[in-house]
Each structure stands twice: as C-alpha cells, then as structure tokens.
Amino acid sequence: MASNTTQPDSPSAASNDQPLQREDPEGAAGAAASSASAGAAVASTGPPPDLTSDTPPDVLDGTTSADARGSTFRPFFGRPSIKEGSSVDREEPATKTEASSGPFRFTGFLESMTKDAEIKYRMDHKKRGIAVIFSHEEFHWKTGMPKRTGNAKDVENLKKYLGKMGFEIMLFQDLTVEELKRTIGMAAMGTDHSDSDCFMCIFLTHGDDGVVYGHDGTLPIQVFYDIFRGENCPSLVGKPKIFLIQACRGEKHEIGVEPLETDAEDEPDSGLIVQDAGPKPTIPAGADFLICYSVTQGFYSHRDTAYGSWYVQALCHALDTYGTSLEFTHLLTIVNRTVANRAVERCLQASMIGKKQIPCFMSMLTKQLYFTPKPSVQKKK
C-alpha cells in the first residue's frame, strides 16, 4: 500500500473633474418668451444664451422658458412639459398590468418565473454523452513538475461512477501540449453530439495561473472553453458542457477557522494529502457551461497518495449516492461541504498539518441539470 504523504505539485512560483456648464435660462430667448402674451410662441432675435455662466437657475420658483414652437420646459428637470393644445403626444400613465409588475416591463415576466424555474435540460437523447478524461501523472523533466502519485485512483473512480451514469469514457494519458490541442479540437469540432445529452471534460493535472500542464508544457485553460462555444460546436448548443478540473490554483494553503455555530451531524473526514496546481477561473462568453474547480483561486488542492485527490473522492461518492436523483449543482454543493470538512492529518511537510481545502464551481447553466437514469444503463445493471 502506498504511503500517504502531502507534497506541492507546483514550483514556488484619479480623475480631473471639470465644473459643470449650465445654460442661463435668463438669456435673450428666455427674456423674449417671458415678455410675450401667455400661450404665444415668440422667436428669439437677441444674442444666443450665455452657456458658460456658473449662476444656477432658480428652479424652485417654477421659472419656465419657451422655444419657437411654443413648448415650455423647466430648467434642470430633464424633459419638456407640453403646453395644452400642443400637437405633441402625451405619455399615457402606466397601465394596471405594467404597474403590478414593478420594475419589470416584460409582459408575463413574473408569471413565467415559476414555470421557468422548473425547466430541465433534456436527458432523453439516445446517449448520455462523452466524458473525456485527460489524466497526467508523469511530466517531462523540463517542466519541473513532480509525479502525481495517487492519480491512478482518481481515474479508476471516475471511470466507475461516470460509467454508472451512462457516460462513454474516453481516457487520454500524459498527452503533450500539441496532442491536447488536437484531441480537444476533435472532441469539439470533429464529433457529432446530436444524439448526446451533454458533454463532460475532466483534467487531472498540474497547473498554474490560468494554465494547465500537458506532459511537456502548459496550455491556457481558456482554449478548452472557447472551442466548445456555440459557433465552434453547434451540436452542443443548448446542452450542458461540464468541465471538472482537479489541480491547484496557487501556492497558498487554506486554513481552518472555528465556526460560531456547528451542526450536530458534522464529522470531519480523515485523509492523507498532496497538492495539485491549477488554473485561474475564467468565465466563457457562452451559455450552458459549468466549470468546476477542486479549489478556489490562489490555493493548493490536496491529493491523497493512496486514495486519490480529496475532490475526486468526494465527487465520486456524491455521484454514487445522488448522481441520478439530485440536481447537479446541488450535488456539487455537497461535494464542497464534504471536502471542506477534511483537514491534512499526516504529511511529510509538518507545516501542512491541519490545512484545509474548499472547491468551487461557476455555472452558466440556464436550466436545472438532472442526470435521470438511462434505460440502457439500467438494463446493464
């Protein structure tokens, strides 16, 4: 049995305000209008008003000015008030329907919210979809990245529990940067996902700020998100695109703090740990993406050398228990809680004892995501 140790997976790596210029309502045009008989339209023949005057108008006494058309306005009140008899249409007051919807001006908006809250992604396609796993355990010496001991256990767990949910597993081991680009390109633009419910991509690797490691170097994580945008992968438009990234995202260690209140059922897990370096979160400009990270930005992600990473352990346990019954973002919240309850207990680096970890996810999903059981999977059982 492998010894349980913890080790790092990444190297120590006024504005210039100008005074407002106000229009002087007492200019020649205003004076001419005020001297005219009530209701008459008087054109100004004097010099243009002084636009540089710093003297504010008297807006409290109801002073008005008129233009050549006969419409009047109150300075600094934003919009003209049309005189009686003017040909300009008046704005009608809000209807009862508009008023009842508060700040929302969309017909039926509030009424549709309850119905929209129940909308789920379709899970009745012929296939669940592909789950691509990029597994990296060994790295070229020039990267300076150590071996990811315990990675094989993560792969074993993911294949088992994602397979139970109906995913077609495609495993790629220790690909170079160029091989990663080529493979992810084929998965997005060279594969027809029309008969699939969704797509999943999993990275088990080292990383750094905004990048993931291939066998021989780094690649920006944004590349993988962008290639699955709707314009590049039309057969996945409107379908969930899920990315799971097991990697560190910085060089800080999460610490534990005492909560003011505790739940009676809280029982921290025990585990043995190492760390994965990982990418900075980015939000792709597209809908129906779900991006899940094993740890928040700037912190280490822990991996047990015998049982695999904390995050993948918790994820697979949640998939086994709630995978086909619980909404997926709710399931991920359970994963967050499970990982958060753990702490480093045994490690070669004494300074890591007691350190913590908290995963996170970013959702651009537009519907609820339930992985309802597939008939074909149930028959195999």
Coordinates of C-alpha atoms in Angstrom, one line a residue:
M1 CA 0.0 0.0 0.0
A2 CA 1.3 3.4 -0.9
S3 CA 2.4 5.7 1.9
N4 CA 0.2 8.7 2.5
T5 CA 2.1 11.9 2.1
T6 CA 1.5 15.5 1.1
Q7 CA 3.6 17.5 -1.3
P8 CA 3.2 20.6 -3.5
D9 CA 2.5 19.9 -7.2
S10 CA 3.8 23.3 -8.4
P11 CA 7.1 25.1 -8.0
S12 CA 7.3 28.2 -5.7
A13 CA 6.2 30.1 -8.3
A14 CA -7.9 60.0 -10.1
S15 CA -9.9 61.9 -12.4
N16 CA -9.8 65.6 -13.4
D17 CA -13.3 66.9 -12.8
Q18 CA -14.4 70.0 -14.8
P19 CA -17.1 72.3 -13.5
L20 CA -20.5 71.7 -15.0
Q21 CA -21.5 74.4 -17.5
R22 CA -25.2 75.4 -17.1
E23 CA -27.4 77.1 -19.6
D24 CA -28.6 80.5 -18.4
P25 CA -32.4 80.4 -18.6
E26 CA -32.4 84.3 -18.4
G27 CA -30.8 84.6 -21.8
A28 CA -32.3 86.6 -24.7
A29 CA -34.5 83.7 -25.8
G30 CA -36.0 83.3 -22.3
A31 CA -36.5 87.1 -21.9
A32 CA -38.3 87.3 -25.2
A33 CA -40.6 84.4 -24.3
S34 CA -41.4 85.8 -20.8
S35 CA -42.4 89.2 -22.3
A36 CA -44.8 87.6 -24.8
S37 CA -48.5 87.2 -24.1
A38 CA -49.5 83.9 -22.4
G39 CA -49.6 80.9 -24.8
A40 CA -48.0 82.8 -27.8
A41 CA -44.9 81.4 -29.4
V42 CA -42.2 84.0 -29.7
A43 CA -39.0 83.5 -31.6
S44 CA -35.8 84.9 -30.1
T45 CA -34.0 87.6 -32.0
G46 CA -31.4 88.5 -29.4
P47 CA -27.9 87.1 -28.9
P48 CA -27.5 83.4 -28.0
P49 CA -27.7 82.5 -24.3
D50 CA -24.5 82.5 -22.2
L51 CA -23.6 78.8 -21.9
T52 CA -20.6 79.4 -19.7
S53 CA -22.5 81.1 -16.8
D54 CA -21.9 79.4 -13.4
T55 CA -25.0 81.0 -12.0
P56 CA -27.6 78.3 -11.4
P57 CA -31.2 78.9 -12.4
D58 CA -33.9 79.4 -9.9
V59 CA -35.6 76.0 -10.2
L60 CA -37.7 76.4 -7.1
D61 CA -39.9 79.3 -8.3
G62 CA -41.3 77.5 -11.3
T63 CA -39.5 79.6 -13.9
T64 CA -40.0 78.4 -17.4
S65 CA -38.7 79.2 -20.8
A66 CA -40.2 78.8 -24.3
D67 CA -38.9 77.9 -27.7
A68 CA -40.2 78.9 -31.1
R69 CA -42.7 76.0 -31.2
G70 CA -44.5 77.1 -28.0
S71 CA -43.4 74.1 -25.9
T72 CA -42.1 75.0 -22.4
F73 CA -39.6 73.4 -20.1
R74 CA -38.3 73.8 -16.6
P75 CA -34.5 74.1 -16.5
F76 CA -32.8 71.0 -15.0
F77 CA -36.0 69.0 -14.8
G78 CA -34.9 66.7 -17.6
R79 CA -37.8 66.8 -20.1
P80 CA -40.2 69.5 -21.5
S81 CA -43.7 69.9 -20.3
I82 CA -46.0 70.3 -23.4
K83 CA -48.5 73.2 -23.2
E84 CA -52.2 72.5 -23.6
G85 CA -53.2 72.3 -27.2
S86 CA -49.8 71.2 -28.4
S87 CA -49.7 68.6 -31.2
V88 CA -47.1 66.5 -29.4
D89 CA -48.5 63.3 -28.0
R90 CA -48.7 63.0 -24.2
E91 CA -47.3 59.9 -22.4
E92 CA -50.1 57.9 -21.0
P93 CA -49.8 56.7 -17.4
A94 CA -48.7 53.2 -16.8
T95 CA -51.5 50.6 -17.1
K96 CA -52.5 48.4 -14.2
T97 CA -50.7 45.5 -15.7
E98 CA -47.4 47.4 -16.0
A99 CA -47.7 48.9 -12.5
S100 CA -48.4 45.5 -11.0
S101 CA -45.1 44.1 -12.5
G102 CA -43.0 46.6 -10.6
P103 CA -39.7 47.3 -12.3
F104 CA -40.2 44.5 -14.9
R105 CA -41.6 45.7 -18.2
F106 CA -41.8 42.3 -19.9
T107 CA -45.3 41.1 -20.4
G108 CA -45.9 37.9 -18.3
F109 CA -42.4 38.0 -16.9
L110 CA -43.3 37.4 -13.3
E111 CA -46.0 34.9 -14.3
S112 CA -43.4 32.9 -16.3
M113 CA -40.8 32.7 -13.5
T114 CA -42.5 29.8 -11.6
K115 CA -42.7 27.8 -14.8
D116 CA -39.1 28.7 -15.9
A117 CA -37.8 27.5 -12.5
E118 CA -38.9 24.0 -13.3
I119 CA -37.3 23.8 -16.8
K120 CA -34.7 21.0 -17.0
Y121 CA -32.2 20.0 -19.6
R122 CA -33.3 17.2 -21.9
M123 CA -31.9 13.9 -20.8
D124 CA -33.8 11.7 -23.3
H125 CA -31.3 11.6 -26.1
K126 CA -30.0 8.3 -27.3
K127 CA -26.7 8.6 -25.4
R128 CA -25.7 10.4 -22.2
G129 CA -22.6 11.8 -23.9
I130 CA -18.8 11.6 -23.8
A131 CA -16.7 12.1 -20.7
V132 CA -13.1 12.9 -21.8
I133 CA -10.5 12.4 -19.1
F134 CA -7.1 14.0 -19.5
S135 CA -5.0 12.2 -17.0
H136 CA -1.5 13.4 -16.3
E137 CA 0.8 11.6 -13.9
E138 CA 4.3 11.8 -15.4
F139 CA 5.8 15.0 -16.7
H140 CA 8.8 15.9 -18.8
W141 CA 11.8 16.8 -16.7
K142 CA 12.0 20.3 -18.2
T143 CA 8.6 21.3 -16.7
G144 CA 9.9 20.8 -13.2
M145 CA 6.6 19.1 -12.2
P146 CA 6.7 16.0 -10.0
K147 CA 4.9 12.8 -10.5
R148 CA 1.2 12.9 -9.4
T149 CA 1.1 9.9 -7.2
G150 CA -2.4 8.8 -6.5
N151 CA -3.7 9.9 -9.9
A152 CA -4.5 6.3 -10.9
K153 CA -7.1 6.0 -8.1
D154 CA -8.8 9.1 -9.4
V155 CA -9.0 7.7 -12.9
E156 CA -10.4 4.4 -11.5
N157 CA -13.1 6.1 -9.5
L158 CA -14.2 8.4 -12.3
K159 CA -14.4 5.6 -14.9
K160 CA -16.5 3.6 -12.5
Y161 CA -19.0 6.2 -11.3
L162 CA -19.4 8.2 -14.6
G163 CA -19.8 4.9 -16.4
K164 CA -22.7 4.0 -14.0
M165 CA -24.4 7.3 -15.0
G166 CA -24.2 6.3 -18.7
F167 CA -21.2 8.3 -19.9
E168 CA -18.9 7.0 -22.6
I169 CA -15.4 7.3 -21.1
M170 CA -12.5 8.4 -23.3
L171 CA -9.2 8.3 -21.3
F172 CA -6.1 10.1 -22.5
Q173 CA -2.9 9.6 -20.6
D174 CA 0.0 12.1 -20.3
L175 CA -0.6 13.9 -23.6
T176 CA 1.8 16.6 -24.8
V177 CA 0.5 20.1 -25.4
E178 CA 0.1 19.6 -29.1
E179 CA -1.7 16.3 -28.5
L180 CA -4.0 18.1 -26.1
K181 CA -4.9 20.7 -28.7
R182 CA -5.6 18.2 -31.3
T183 CA -7.6 15.9 -29.1
I184 CA -9.9 18.6 -27.7
G185 CA -10.3 20.0 -31.2
M186 CA -11.6 16.7 -32.4
A187 CA -13.9 16.4 -29.4
A188 CA -15.5 19.7 -30.2
M189 CA -15.4 20.2 -33.9
G190 CA -14.8 16.6 -35.1
T191 CA -17.5 14.9 -33.2
D192 CA -21.3 14.9 -33.6
H193 CA -23.0 15.3 -30.3
S194 CA -26.5 15.5 -31.7
D195 CA -27.6 12.2 -30.0
S196 CA -26.0 13.1 -26.7
D197 CA -27.5 14.8 -23.6
C198 CA -24.3 16.7 -22.7
F199 CA -20.5 16.7 -22.7
M200 CA -18.0 16.4 -19.9
C201 CA -14.3 17.1 -19.8
I202 CA -12.0 16.3 -16.9
F203 CA -8.5 17.4 -16.2
L204 CA -6.3 15.6 -13.7
T205 CA -3.0 17.5 -13.8
H206 CA -0.7 20.2 -12.5
G207 CA -1.3 23.8 -13.4
D208 CA -0.5 27.5 -12.7
D209 CA -2.3 30.8 -13.0
G210 CA -4.6 30.4 -16.0
V211 CA -3.0 27.3 -17.5
V212 CA -2.9 23.6 -17.2
Y213 CA 0.0 21.3 -17.7
G214 CA 0.4 18.8 -20.5
H215 CA 3.3 16.3 -20.4
D216 CA 5.8 18.8 -21.8
G217 CA 4.4 22.3 -21.0
T218 CA 1.4 24.5 -20.3
L219 CA -1.7 25.5 -22.2
P220 CA -4.2 28.3 -21.4
I221 CA -7.3 26.8 -19.9
Q222 CA -9.5 29.3 -21.8
V223 CA -8.6 27.5 -25.0
F224 CA -10.7 24.5 -23.9
Y225 CA -13.7 26.5 -23.0
D226 CA -13.7 28.7 -26.2
I227 CA -13.5 25.7 -28.6
F228 CA -16.9 24.5 -27.2
R229 CA -18.7 27.7 -27.8
G230 CA -21.8 27.5 -29.9
E231 CA -20.2 28.8 -33.1
N232 CA -17.5 26.2 -32.9
C233 CA -19.5 23.2 -31.7
P234 CA -23.2 23.6 -32.9
S235 CA -24.2 20.0 -31.9
L236 CA -23.8 21.0 -28.2
V237 CA -25.7 24.3 -28.4
G238 CA -28.3 24.3 -25.6
K239 CA -26.7 21.3 -23.9
P240 CA -24.7 21.2 -20.7
K241 CA -20.9 21.4 -21.2
I242 CA -19.2 20.4 -17.9
F243 CA -15.6 20.9 -17.1
L244 CA -14.0 19.4 -13.9
I245 CA -10.5 20.5 -13.1
Q246 CA -8.5 18.7 -10.4
A247 CA -5.5 21.0 -9.9
C248 CA -4.0 23.6 -7.6
R249 CA -4.7 27.2 -8.3
G250 CA -1.9 28.9 -6.3
E251 CA 0.6 28.5 -3.6
K252 CA -1.4 29.4 -0.5
H253 CA -2.7 26.8 2.0
E254 CA -6.3 27.1 3.2
I255 CA -6.5 27.3 7.0
G256 CA -9.3 26.2 9.3
V257 CA -11.3 28.6 11.5
E258 CA -13.7 27.9 14.3
P259 CA -17.4 28.4 13.3
L260 CA -19.7 30.3 15.6
E261 CA -22.3 27.6 15.1
T262 CA -21.9 24.0 14.2
D263 CA -24.3 21.3 13.0
A264 CA -24.6 18.2 15.2
E265 CA -24.0 15.9 12.3
D266 CA -20.8 17.5 11.2
E267 CA -18.0 14.9 11.3
P268 CA -14.7 15.9 9.5
D269 CA -13.3 13.3 7.2
S270 CA -9.8 11.9 7.7
G271 CA -7.4 11.7 4.7
L272 CA -3.9 11.9 3.5
I273 CA -2.9 14.6 1.1
V274 CA -0.8 16.1 -1.7
Q275 CA -1.4 19.3 -3.8
D276 CA -2.3 20.0 -7.4
A277 CA -1.5 23.3 -9.1
G278 CA -4.2 24.6 -11.3
P279 CA -5.8 27.3 -13.5
K280 CA -7.3 30.7 -12.8
P281 CA -11.0 30.8 -13.2
T282 CA -12.3 32.4 -16.4
I283 CA -15.9 32.8 -17.5
P284 CA -16.5 31.9 -21.2
A285 CA -18.8 34.1 -23.2
G286 CA -21.3 31.3 -23.8
A287 CA -24.3 29.7 -22.1
D288 CA -24.7 26.2 -20.7
F289 CA -21.2 25.9 -19.3
L290 CA -20.5 24.5 -15.9
I291 CA -16.9 24.9 -14.7
C292 CA -15.9 23.1 -11.5
Y293 CA -12.6 23.5 -9.7
S294 CA -11.2 21.4 -6.9
V295 CA -10.1 24.5 -5.0
T296 CA -10.6 28.3 -5.0
Q297 CA -8.2 30.6 -6.8
G298 CA -4.8 31.0 -5.2
F299 CA -4.8 27.9 -3.1
Y300 CA -3.4 24.4 -3.1
S301 CA -5.5 21.3 -3.9
H302 CA -4.8 18.2 -1.9
R303 CA -4.3 14.7 -3.2
D304 CA -4.0 11.5 -1.1
T305 CA -1.2 9.4 -2.4
A306 CA -3.1 6.2 -1.8
Y307 CA -6.8 7.1 -2.3
G308 CA -6.6 9.9 -4.8
S309 CA -7.5 13.6 -4.6
W310 CA -9.9 14.9 -2.0
Y311 CA -12.1 16.5 -4.6
V312 CA -12.4 13.4 -6.9
Q313 CA -13.1 11.2 -3.9
A314 CA -15.9 13.4 -2.7
L315 CA -17.3 13.9 -6.2
C316 CA -17.4 10.1 -6.9
H317 CA -19.0 9.4 -3.6
A318 CA -21.7 12.1 -4.3
L319 CA -22.3 10.7 -7.8
D320 CA -22.7 7.2 -6.4
T321 CA -25.2 8.4 -3.8
Y322 CA -27.1 11.2 -5.6
G323 CA -25.9 11.1 -9.2
T324 CA -29.3 10.3 -10.8
S325 CA -31.6 11.9 -8.2
L326 CA -30.2 15.3 -7.2
E327 CA -29.9 18.5 -9.3
F328 CA -26.2 18.6 -10.3
T329 CA -25.3 22.0 -8.8
H330 CA -26.8 20.9 -5.5
L331 CA -24.7 17.8 -5.7
L332 CA -21.6 19.9 -6.2
T333 CA -22.6 21.9 -3.1
I334 CA -22.5 18.6 -1.2
V335 CA -19.0 18.0 -2.7
N336 CA -17.9 21.4 -1.5
R337 CA -19.1 20.6 2.1
T338 CA -17.5 17.1 2.1
V339 CA -14.1 18.5 1.1
A340 CA -14.4 21.5 3.4
N341 CA -14.8 19.1 6.4
R342 CA -11.4 17.5 5.8
A343 CA -8.0 18.6 7.1
V344 CA -4.5 17.4 6.5
E345 CA -3.6 14.8 9.2
R346 CA -0.4 13.2 8.0
C347 CA 2.1 14.7 5.7
L348 CA 5.9 14.8 5.1
Q349 CA 5.7 18.5 5.5
A350 CA 4.8 19.3 9.1
S351 CA 3.7 22.8 8.2
M352 CA 0.7 21.4 6.2
I353 CA -0.9 19.6 9.1
G354 CA -4.3 20.9 9.7
K355 CA -4.6 22.7 6.3
K356 CA -7.9 22.8 4.5
Q357 CA -9.5 23.0 1.1
I358 CA -12.7 24.3 -0.4
P359 CA -13.8 23.6 -4.1
C360 CA -15.9 26.0 -6.2
F361 CA -17.9 26.0 -9.4
M362 CA -19.1 28.6 -11.8
S363 CA -22.4 28.0 -13.5
M364 CA -23.6 29.4 -16.8
L365 CA -26.3 26.8 -17.0
T366 CA -29.8 28.1 -18.0
K367 CA -31.8 25.1 -16.8
Q368 CA -31.8 22.6 -14.0
L369 CA -29.4 19.7 -14.6
Y370 CA -30.6 16.2 -13.6
F371 CA -28.9 13.1 -14.8
T372 CA -32.0 11.0 -14.9
P373 CA -31.3 7.3 -15.4
K374 CA -30.8 5.9 -18.9
P375 CA -32.8 2.8 -19.7
S376 CA -29.8 1.2 -21.4
V377 CA -27.7 1.7 -18.2
Q378 CA -30.5 0.2 -16.0
K379 CA -30.6 -2.9 -18.3
K380 CA -26.9 -3.5 -17.9
K381 CA -27.3 -3.4 -14.1

